[in-house]
PDB file of C-alpha atoms in Angstrom:
ATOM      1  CA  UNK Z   1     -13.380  -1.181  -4.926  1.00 68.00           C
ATOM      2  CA  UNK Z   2     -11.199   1.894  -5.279  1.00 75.00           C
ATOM      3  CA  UNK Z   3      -9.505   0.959  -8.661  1.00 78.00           C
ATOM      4  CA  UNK Z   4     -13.373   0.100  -9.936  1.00 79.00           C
ATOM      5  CA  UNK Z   5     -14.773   3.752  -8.505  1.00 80.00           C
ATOM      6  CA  UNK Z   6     -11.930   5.426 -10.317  1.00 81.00           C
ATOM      7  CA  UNK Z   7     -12.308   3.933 -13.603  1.00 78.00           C
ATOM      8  CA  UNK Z   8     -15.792   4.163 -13.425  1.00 82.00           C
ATOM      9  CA  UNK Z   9     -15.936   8.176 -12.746  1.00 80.00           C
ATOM     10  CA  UNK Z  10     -13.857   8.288 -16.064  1.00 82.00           C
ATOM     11  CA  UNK Z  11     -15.660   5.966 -17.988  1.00 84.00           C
ATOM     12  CA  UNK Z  12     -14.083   2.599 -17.970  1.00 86.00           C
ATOM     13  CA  UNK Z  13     -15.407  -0.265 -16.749  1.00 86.00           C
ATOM     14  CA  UNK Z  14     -13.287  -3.410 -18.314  1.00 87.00           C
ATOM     15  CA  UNK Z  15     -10.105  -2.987 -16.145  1.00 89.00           C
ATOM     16  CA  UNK Z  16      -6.842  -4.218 -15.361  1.00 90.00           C
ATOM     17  CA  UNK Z  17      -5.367  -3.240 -11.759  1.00 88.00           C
ATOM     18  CA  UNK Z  18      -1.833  -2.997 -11.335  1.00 89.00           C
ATOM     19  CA  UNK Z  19      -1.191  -2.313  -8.152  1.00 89.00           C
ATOM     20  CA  UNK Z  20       2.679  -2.572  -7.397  1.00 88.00           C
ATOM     21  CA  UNK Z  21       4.271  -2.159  -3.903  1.00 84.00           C
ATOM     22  CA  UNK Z  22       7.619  -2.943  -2.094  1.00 84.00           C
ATOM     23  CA  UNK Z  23       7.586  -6.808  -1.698  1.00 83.00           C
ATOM     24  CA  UNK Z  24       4.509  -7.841  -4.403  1.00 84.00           C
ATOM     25  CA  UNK Z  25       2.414  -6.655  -7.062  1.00 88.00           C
ATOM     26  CA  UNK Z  26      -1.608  -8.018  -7.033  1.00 87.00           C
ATOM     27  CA  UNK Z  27      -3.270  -7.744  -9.780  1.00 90.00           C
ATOM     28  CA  UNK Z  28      -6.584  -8.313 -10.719  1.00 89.00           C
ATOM     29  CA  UNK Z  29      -9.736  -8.339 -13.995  1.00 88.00           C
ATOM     30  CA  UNK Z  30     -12.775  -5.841 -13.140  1.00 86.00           C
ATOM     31  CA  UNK Z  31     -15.679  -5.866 -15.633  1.00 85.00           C
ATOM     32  CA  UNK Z  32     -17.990  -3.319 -13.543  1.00 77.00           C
ATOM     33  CA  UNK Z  33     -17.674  -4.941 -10.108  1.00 75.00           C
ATOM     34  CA  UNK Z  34     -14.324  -6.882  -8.835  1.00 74.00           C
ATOM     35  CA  UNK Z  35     -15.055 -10.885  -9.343  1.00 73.00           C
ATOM     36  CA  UNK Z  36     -14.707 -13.050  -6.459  1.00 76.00           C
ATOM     37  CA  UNK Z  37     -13.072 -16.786  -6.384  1.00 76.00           C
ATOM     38  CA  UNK Z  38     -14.669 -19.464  -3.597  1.00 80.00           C
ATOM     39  CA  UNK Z  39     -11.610 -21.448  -3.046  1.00 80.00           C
ATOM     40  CA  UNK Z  40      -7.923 -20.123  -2.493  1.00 75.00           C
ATOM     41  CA  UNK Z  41      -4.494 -22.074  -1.807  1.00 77.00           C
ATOM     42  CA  UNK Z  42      -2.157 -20.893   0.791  1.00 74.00           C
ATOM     43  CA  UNK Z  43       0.891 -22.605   1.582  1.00 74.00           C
ATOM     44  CA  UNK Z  44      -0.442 -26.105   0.009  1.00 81.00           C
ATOM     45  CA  UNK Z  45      -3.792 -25.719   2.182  1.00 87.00           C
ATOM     46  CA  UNK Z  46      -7.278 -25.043   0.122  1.00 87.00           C
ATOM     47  CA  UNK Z  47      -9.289 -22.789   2.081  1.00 84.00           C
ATOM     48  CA  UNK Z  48     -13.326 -22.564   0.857  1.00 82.00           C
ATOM     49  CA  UNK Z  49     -13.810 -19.041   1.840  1.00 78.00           C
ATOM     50  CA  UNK Z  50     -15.039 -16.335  -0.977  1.00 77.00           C
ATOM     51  CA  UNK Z  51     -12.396 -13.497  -1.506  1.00 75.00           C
ATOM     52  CA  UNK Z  52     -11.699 -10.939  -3.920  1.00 78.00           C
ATOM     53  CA  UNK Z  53     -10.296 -12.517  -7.059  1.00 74.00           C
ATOM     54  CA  UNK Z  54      -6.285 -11.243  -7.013  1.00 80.00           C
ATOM     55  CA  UNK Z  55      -3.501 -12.538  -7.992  1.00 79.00           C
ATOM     56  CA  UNK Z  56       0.028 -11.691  -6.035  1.00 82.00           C
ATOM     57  CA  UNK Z  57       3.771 -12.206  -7.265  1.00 84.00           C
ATOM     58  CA  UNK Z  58       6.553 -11.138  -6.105  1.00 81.00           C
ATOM     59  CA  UNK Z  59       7.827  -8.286  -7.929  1.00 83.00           C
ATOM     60  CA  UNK Z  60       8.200  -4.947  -5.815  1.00 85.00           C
ATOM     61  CA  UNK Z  61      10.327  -1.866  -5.378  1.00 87.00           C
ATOM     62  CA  UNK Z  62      12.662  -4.142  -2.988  1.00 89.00           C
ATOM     63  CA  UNK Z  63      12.523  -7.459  -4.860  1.00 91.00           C
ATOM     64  CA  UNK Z  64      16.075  -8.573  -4.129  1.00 92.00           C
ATOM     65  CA  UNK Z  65      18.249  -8.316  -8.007  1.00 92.00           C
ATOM     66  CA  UNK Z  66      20.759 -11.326  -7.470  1.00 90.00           C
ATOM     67  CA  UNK Z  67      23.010 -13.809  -9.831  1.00 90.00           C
ATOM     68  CA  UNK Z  68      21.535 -17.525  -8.814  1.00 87.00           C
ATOM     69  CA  UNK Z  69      22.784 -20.715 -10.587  1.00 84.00           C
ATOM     70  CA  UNK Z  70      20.146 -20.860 -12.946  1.00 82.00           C
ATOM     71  CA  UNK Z  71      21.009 -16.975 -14.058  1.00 85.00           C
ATOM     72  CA  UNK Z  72      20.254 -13.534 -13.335  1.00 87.00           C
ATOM     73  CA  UNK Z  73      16.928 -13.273 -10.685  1.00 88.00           C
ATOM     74  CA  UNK Z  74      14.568 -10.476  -9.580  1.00 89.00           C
ATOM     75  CA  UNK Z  75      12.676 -11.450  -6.192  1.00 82.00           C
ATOM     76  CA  UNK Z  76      10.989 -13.467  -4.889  1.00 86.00           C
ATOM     77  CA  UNK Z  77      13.236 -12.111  -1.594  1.00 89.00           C
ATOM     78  CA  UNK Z  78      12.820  -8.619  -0.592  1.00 89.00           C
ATOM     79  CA  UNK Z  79      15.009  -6.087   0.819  1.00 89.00           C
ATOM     80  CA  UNK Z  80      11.496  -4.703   2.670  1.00 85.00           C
ATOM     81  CA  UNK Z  81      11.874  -1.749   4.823  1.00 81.00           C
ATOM     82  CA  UNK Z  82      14.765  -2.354   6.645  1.00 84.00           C
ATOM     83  CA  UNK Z  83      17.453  -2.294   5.568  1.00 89.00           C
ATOM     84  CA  UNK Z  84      15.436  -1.285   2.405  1.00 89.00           C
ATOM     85  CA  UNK Z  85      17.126  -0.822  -1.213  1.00 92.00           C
ATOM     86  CA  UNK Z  86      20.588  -0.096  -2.097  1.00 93.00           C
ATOM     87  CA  UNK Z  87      19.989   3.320  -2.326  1.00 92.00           C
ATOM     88  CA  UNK Z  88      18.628   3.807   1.114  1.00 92.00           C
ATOM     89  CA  UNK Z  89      22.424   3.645   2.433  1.00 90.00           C
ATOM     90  CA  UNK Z  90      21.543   1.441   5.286  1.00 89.00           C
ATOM     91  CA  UNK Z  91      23.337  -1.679   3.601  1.00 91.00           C
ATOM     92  CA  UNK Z  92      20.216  -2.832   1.269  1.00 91.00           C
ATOM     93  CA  UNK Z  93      21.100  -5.219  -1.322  1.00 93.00           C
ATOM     94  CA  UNK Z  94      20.524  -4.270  -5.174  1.00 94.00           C
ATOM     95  CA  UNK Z  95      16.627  -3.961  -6.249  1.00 93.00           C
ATOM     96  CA  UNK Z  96      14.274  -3.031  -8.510  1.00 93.00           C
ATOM     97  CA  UNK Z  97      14.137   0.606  -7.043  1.00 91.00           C
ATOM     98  CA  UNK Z  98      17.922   0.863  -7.391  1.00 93.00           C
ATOM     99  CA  UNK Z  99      17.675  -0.513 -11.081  1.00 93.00           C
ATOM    100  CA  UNK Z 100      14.913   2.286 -11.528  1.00 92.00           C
ATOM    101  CA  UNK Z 101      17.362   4.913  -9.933  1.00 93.00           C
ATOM    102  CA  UNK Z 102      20.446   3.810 -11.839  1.00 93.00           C
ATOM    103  CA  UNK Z 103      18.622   3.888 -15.010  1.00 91.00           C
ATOM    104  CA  UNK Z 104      17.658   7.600 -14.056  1.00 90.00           C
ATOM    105  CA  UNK Z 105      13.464   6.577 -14.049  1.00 87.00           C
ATOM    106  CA  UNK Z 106      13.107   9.131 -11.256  1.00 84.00           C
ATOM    107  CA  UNK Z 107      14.368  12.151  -9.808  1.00 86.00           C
ATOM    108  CA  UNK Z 108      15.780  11.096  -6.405  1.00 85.00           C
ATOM    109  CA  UNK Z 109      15.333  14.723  -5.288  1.00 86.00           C
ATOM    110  CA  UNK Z 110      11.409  14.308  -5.090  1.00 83.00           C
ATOM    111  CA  UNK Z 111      12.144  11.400  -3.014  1.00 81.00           C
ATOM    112  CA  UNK Z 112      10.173  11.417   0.418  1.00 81.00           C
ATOM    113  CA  UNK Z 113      13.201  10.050   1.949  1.00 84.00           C
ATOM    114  CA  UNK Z 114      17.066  10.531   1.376  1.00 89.00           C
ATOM    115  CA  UNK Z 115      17.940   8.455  -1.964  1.00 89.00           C
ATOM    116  CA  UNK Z 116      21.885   7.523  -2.579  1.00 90.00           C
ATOM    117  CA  UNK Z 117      22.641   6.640  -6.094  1.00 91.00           C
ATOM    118  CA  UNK Z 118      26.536   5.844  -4.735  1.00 93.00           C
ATOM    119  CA  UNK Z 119      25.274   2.520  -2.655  1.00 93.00           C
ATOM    120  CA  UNK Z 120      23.356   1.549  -5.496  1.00 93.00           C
ATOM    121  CA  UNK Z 121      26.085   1.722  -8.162  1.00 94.00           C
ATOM    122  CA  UNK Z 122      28.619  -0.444  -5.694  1.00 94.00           C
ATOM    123  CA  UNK Z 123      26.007  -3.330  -5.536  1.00 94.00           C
ATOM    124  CA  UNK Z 124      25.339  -3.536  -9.136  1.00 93.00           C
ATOM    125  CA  UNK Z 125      29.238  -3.578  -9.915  1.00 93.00           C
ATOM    126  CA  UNK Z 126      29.501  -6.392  -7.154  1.00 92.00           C
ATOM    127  CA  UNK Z 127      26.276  -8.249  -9.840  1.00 92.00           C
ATOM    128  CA  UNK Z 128      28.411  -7.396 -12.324  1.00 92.00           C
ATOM    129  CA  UNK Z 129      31.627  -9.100 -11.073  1.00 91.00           C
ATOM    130  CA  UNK Z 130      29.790 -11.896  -9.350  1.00 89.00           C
ATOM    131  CA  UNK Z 131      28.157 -12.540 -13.237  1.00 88.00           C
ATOM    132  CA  UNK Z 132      31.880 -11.952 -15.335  1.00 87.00           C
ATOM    133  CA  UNK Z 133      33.332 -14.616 -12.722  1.00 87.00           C
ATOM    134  CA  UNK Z 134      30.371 -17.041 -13.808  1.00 81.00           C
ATOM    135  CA  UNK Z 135      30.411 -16.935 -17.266  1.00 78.00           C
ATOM    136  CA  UNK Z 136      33.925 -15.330 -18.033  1.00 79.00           C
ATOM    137  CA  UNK Z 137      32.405 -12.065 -20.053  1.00 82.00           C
ATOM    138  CA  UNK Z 138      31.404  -8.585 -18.440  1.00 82.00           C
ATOM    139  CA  UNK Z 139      27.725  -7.532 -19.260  1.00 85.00           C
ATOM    140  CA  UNK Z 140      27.648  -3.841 -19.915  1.00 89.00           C
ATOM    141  CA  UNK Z 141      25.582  -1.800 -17.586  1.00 89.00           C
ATOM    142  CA  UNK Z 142      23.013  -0.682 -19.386  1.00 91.00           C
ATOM    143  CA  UNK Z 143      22.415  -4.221 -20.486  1.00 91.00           C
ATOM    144  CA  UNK Z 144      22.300  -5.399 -17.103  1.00 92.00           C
ATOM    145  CA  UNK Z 145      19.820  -2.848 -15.545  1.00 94.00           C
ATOM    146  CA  UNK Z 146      17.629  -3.431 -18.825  1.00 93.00           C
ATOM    147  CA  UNK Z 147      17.642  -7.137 -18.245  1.00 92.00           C
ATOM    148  CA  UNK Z 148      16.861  -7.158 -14.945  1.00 93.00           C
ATOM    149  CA  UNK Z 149      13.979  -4.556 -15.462  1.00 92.00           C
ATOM    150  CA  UNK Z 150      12.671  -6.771 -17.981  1.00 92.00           C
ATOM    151  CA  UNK Z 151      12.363  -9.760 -15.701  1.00 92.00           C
ATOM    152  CA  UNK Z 152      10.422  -7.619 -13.339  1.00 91.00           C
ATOM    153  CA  UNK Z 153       8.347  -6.610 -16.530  1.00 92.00           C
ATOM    154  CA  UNK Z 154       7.684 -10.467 -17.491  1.00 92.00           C
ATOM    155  CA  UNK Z 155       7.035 -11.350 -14.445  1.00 90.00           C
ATOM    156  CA  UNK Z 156       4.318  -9.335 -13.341  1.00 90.00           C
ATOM    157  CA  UNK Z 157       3.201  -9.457 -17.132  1.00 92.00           C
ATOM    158  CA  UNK Z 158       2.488 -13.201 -16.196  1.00 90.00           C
ATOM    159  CA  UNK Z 159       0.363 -12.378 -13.534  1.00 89.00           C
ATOM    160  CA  UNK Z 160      -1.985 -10.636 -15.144  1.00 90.00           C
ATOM    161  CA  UNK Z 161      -1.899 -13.087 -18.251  1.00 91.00           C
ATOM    162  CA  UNK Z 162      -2.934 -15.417 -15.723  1.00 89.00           C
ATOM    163  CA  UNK Z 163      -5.959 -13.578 -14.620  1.00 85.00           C
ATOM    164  CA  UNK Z 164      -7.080 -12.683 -18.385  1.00 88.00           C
ATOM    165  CA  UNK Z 165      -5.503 -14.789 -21.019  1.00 90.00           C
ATOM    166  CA  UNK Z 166      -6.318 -17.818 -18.932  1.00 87.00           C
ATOM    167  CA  UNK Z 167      -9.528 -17.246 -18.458  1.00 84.00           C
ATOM    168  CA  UNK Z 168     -10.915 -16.479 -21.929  1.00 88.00           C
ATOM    169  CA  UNK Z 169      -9.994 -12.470 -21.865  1.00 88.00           C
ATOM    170  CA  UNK Z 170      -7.807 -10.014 -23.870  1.00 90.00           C
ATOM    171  CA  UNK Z 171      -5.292  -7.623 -21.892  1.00 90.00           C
ATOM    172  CA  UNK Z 172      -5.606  -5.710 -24.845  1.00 90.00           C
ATOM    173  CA  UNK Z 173      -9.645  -4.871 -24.422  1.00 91.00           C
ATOM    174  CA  UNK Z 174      -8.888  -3.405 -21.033  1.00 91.00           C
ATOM    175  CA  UNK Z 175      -7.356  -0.498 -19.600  1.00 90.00           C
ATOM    176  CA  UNK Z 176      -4.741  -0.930 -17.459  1.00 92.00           C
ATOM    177  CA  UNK Z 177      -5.225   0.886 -13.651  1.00 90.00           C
ATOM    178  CA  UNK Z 178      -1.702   1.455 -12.324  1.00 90.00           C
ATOM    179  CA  UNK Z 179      -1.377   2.538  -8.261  1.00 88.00           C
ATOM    180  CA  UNK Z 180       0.642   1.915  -5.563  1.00 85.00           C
ATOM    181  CA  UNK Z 181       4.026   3.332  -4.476  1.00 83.00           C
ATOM    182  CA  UNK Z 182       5.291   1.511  -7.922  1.00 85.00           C
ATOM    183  CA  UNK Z 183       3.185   0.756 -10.290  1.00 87.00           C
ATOM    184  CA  UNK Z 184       2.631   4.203 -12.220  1.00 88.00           C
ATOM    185  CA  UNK Z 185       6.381   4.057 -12.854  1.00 88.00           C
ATOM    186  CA  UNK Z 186       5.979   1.099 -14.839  1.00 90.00           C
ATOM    187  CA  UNK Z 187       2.799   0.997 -15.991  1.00 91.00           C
ATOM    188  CA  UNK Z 188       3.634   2.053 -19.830  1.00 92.00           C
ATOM    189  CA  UNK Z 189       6.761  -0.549 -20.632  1.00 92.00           C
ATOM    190  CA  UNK Z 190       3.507  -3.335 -18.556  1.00 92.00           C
ATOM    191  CA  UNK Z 191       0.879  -2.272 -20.840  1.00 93.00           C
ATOM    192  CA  UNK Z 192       3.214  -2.014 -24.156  1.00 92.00           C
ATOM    193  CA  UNK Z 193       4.347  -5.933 -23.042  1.00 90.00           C
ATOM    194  CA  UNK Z 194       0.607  -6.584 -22.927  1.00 91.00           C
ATOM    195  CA  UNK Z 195      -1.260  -4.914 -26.362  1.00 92.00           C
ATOM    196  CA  UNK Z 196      -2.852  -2.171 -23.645  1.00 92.00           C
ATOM    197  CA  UNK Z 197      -3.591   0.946 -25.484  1.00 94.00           C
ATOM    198  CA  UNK Z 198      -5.196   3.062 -22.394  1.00 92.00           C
ATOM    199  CA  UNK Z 199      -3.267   3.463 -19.142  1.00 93.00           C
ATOM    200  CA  UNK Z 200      -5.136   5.335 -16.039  1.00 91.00           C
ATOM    201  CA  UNK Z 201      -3.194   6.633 -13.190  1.00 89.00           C
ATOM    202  CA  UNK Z 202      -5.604   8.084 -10.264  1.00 87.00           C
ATOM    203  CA  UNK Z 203      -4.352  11.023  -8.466  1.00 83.00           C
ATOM    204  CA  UNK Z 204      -4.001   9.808  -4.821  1.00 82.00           C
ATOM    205  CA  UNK Z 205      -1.854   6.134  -6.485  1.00 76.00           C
ATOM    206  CA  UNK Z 206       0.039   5.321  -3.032  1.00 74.00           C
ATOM    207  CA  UNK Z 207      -3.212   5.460  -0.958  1.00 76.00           C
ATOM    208  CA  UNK Z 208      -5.625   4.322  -3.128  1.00 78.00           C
ATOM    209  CA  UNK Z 209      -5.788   0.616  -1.540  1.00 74.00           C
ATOM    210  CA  UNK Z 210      -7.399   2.551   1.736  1.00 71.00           C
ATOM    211  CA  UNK Z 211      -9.614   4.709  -0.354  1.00 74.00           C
ATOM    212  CA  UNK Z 212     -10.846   2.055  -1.613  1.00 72.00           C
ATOM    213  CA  UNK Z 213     -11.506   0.477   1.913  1.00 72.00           C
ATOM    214  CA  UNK Z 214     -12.929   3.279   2.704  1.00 67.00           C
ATOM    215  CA  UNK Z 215     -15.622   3.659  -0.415  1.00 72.00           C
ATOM    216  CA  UNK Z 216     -16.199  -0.669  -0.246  1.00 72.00           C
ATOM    217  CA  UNK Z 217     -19.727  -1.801   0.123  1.00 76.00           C
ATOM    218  CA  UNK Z 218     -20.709  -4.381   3.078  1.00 76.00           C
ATOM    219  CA  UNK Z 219     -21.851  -7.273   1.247  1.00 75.00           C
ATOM    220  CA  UNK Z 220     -23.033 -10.860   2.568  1.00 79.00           C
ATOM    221  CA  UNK Z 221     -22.683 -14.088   0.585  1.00 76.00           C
ATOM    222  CA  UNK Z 222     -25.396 -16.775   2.046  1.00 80.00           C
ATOM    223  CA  UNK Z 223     -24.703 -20.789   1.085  1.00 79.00           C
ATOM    224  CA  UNK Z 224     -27.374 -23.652   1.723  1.00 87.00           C
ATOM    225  CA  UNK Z 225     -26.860 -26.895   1.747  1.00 88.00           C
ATOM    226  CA  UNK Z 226     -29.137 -28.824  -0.311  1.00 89.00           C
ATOM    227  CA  UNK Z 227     -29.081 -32.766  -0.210  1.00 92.00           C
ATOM    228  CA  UNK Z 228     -30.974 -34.377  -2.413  1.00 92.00           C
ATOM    229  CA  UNK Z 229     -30.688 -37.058  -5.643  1.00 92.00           C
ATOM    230  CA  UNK Z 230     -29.719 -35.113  -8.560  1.00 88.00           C
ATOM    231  CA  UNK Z 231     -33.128 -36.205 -10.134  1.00 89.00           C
ATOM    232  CA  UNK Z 232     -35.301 -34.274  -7.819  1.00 82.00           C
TER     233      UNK Z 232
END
């Protein structure tokens, strides 16, 4: 509701939101009003019970950067709160944040908290050894931070290619609503992966899920049951 009030005060109405946190990004198609879905699966169980029509991965600030078997891997574990990122210098492991700080995508000094690019550089050599003992080369660092911002990139990308592409509609028709404590900072390399031409960032991004709680309408949704031959 808050992503829809904002677009619509500056005159957009076919939206993408991108709203990207710690542990998951949810994203979700708004033509005018958010759309709803009437059946959701959760842990292999269908519940029948209307919701708001989102769709979650998870790709955050903290998803966990790791080498697996199958290759390099961003999420879906999360470094959460505690011990946090890297950079946090409580013993985090190497995330997206780090990635972000390493590749100098913010200013650690406007940080709420205390930000330590050392921690973060120690992980991603211990990536980089784990990866040279793997395949026998060294990836550069640039590469590696690159790569494993892309996979973040792709992955949420998919997302929201799920809740457009797959149903008939055109990222590129839509703006592109970035909030939460991530997603303005990569809402422009997101919409460039998608064809998005406009990008809208609201002032108050962090908060705007409970503004939005705050502004949301009370609305009922009434079933009957009906059982009759199709004929009548």
């Amino acid at each position: 509701e808050g992503a829809a009030n904002v677009a619509k005060d500056v005159g957009f109405t076919r939206i993408i939101t991108f709203d990207m946190g710690g542990t998951s990004t949810d994203v979700a198609r708004i033509d005018g009003r958010p759309g709803h879905r009437f059946t959701l699966s959760i842990a292999g169980m269908t519940l029948m019970a209307p919701c708001v029509d989102i769709e979650t991965v998870a790709a955050g600030g903290g998803s966990i950067c790791q080498w697996m078997p199958s290759g390099l891997s961003v999420g879906p574990e999360s470094a959460g709160s505690d011990p946090g990122p890297a950079c946090y210098g409580r013993g985090g492991p190497l995330t997206i944040t780090d990635v972000n700080l390493l590749l100098g995508r913010f200013d650690p000094s406007q940080a709420p908290i205390p930000i330590q690019r050392a921690p973060a550089a120690v992980r991603l050599k211990e990536l980089t050894a784990e990866m040279k003992n793997a395949s026998g080369k060294e990836t550069p660092r640039e590469e590696l931070l690159e790569t494993l911002l892309q996979l973040a990139i792709e992955k949420m990308a998919a997302a929201i290619r799920r809740i457009s592409v797959a149903e008939g509609y055109d990222p590129a028709d839509h703006a592109l609503l970035a909030f939460g404590g991530a997603g303005p900072q990569h809402a422009c390399a997101l919409a460039e992966h998608l064809g998005i031409k406009t990008v809208l960032i609201p002032q108050h991004a962090g908060i705007l899920s409970a503004v939005g709680l705050h502004q949301a309408r009370a609305e009922n949704l009434a079933e009957r049951q009906i059982r009759q031959p199709v004929s009548a």
